[in-house]
Coordinates of C-alpha atoms in Angstrom, one line a residue:
X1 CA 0.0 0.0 0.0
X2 CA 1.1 3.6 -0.8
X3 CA 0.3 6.2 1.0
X4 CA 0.8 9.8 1.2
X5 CA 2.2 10.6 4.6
X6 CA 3.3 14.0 6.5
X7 CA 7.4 14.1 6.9
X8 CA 9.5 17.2 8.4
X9 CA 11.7 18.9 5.8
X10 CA 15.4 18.4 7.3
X11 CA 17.5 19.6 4.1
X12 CA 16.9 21.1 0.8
X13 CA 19.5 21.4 -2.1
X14 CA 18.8 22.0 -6.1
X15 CA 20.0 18.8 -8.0
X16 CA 20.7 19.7 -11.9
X17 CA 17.7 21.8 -11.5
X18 CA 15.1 20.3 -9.7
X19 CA 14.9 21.3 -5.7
X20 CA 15.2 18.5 -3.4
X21 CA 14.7 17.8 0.1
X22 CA 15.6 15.2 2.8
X23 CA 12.3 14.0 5.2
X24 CA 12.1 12.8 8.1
X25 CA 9.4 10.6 9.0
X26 CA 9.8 9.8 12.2
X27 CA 13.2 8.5 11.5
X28 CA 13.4 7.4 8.3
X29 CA 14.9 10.1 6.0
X30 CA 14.3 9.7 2.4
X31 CA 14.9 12.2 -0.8
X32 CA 11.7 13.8 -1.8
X33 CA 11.0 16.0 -4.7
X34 CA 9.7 19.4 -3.9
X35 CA 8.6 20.2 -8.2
X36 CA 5.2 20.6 -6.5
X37 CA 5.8 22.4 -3.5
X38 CA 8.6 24.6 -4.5
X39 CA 8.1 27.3 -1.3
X40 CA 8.5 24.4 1.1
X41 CA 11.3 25.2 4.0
X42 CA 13.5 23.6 6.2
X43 CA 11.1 22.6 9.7
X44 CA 7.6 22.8 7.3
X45 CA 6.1 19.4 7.1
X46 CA 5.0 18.4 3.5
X47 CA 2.6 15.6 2.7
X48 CA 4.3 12.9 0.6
X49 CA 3.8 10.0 -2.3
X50 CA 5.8 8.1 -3.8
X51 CA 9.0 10.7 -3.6
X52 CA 7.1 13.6 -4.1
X53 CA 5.9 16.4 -2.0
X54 CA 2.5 17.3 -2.9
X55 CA 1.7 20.2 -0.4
X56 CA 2.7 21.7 3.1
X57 CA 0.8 21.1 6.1
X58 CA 0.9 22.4 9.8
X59 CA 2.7 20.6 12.3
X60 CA -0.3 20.0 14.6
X61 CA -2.1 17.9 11.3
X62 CA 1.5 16.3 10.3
X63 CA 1.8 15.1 14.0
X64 CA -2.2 13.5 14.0
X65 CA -1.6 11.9 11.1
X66 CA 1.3 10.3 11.8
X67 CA 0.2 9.1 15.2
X68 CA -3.3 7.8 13.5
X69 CA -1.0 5.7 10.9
X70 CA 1.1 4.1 13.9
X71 CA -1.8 3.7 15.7
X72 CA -3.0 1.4 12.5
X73 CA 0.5 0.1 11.4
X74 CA 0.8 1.8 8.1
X75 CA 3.8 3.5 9.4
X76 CA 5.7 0.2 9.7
X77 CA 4.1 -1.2 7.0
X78 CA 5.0 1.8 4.4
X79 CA 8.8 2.0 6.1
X80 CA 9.4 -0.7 7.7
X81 CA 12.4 -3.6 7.0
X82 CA 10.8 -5.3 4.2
X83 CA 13.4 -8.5 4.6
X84 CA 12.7 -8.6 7.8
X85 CA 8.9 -8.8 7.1
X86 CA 8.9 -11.2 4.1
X87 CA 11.5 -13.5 6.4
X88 CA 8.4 -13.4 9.1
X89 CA 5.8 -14.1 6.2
X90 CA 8.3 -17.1 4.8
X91 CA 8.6 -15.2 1.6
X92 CA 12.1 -14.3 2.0
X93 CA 14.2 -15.2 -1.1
X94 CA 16.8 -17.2 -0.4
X95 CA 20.7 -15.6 -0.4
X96 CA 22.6 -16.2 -3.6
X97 CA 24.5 -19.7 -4.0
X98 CA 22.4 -21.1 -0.3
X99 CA 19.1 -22.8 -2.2
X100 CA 18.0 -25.4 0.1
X101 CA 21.0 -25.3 2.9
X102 CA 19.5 -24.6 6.3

């Protein structure tokens, strides 16, 4: 599942044109794309799918959110380790050169 979710703007530099930012959500920094959101600010929170920002949005609504998606597990689901998940699941692959040894 993808979702859009609120992260706080921690960097922003211009790559071969296009400004770019580093998010935190709650730990997990990723690069994001501010094409769409081009006022955004280092300490704004923007709202965020698929590595792009799509608009800001106040602290107080950022922090909600995110607490409603932890609350439901879409936080670890959308960030979490997905080895560590598919290992859980049994649908880990299995490592290069190791088919069948366990």
């Amino acid at each position: 599942m993808c979702l859009a979710v609120p992260g706080r703007v921690v960097g922003i530099e211009d790559r071969d044109g296009t400004r770019m930012a580093r998010v935190d959500f709650g730990g997990v920094v990723k690069e994001v794309c501010l094409a769409y959101v081009p006022e955004a600010q280092v300490g704004e929170y923007v709202i965020v799918h698929v590595g792009f920002a799509l608009q800001r949005l106040d602290e107080e609504s950022a922090r909600a959110s995110l607490e409603l998606f932890e609350q439901l597990g879409l936080l670890e689901e959308e960030f979490g380790d997905a080895w560590a998940r598919a290992e859980a699941e049994g649908t880990a692959p299995e490592p290069a050169g190791e088919e069948g040894v366990r």
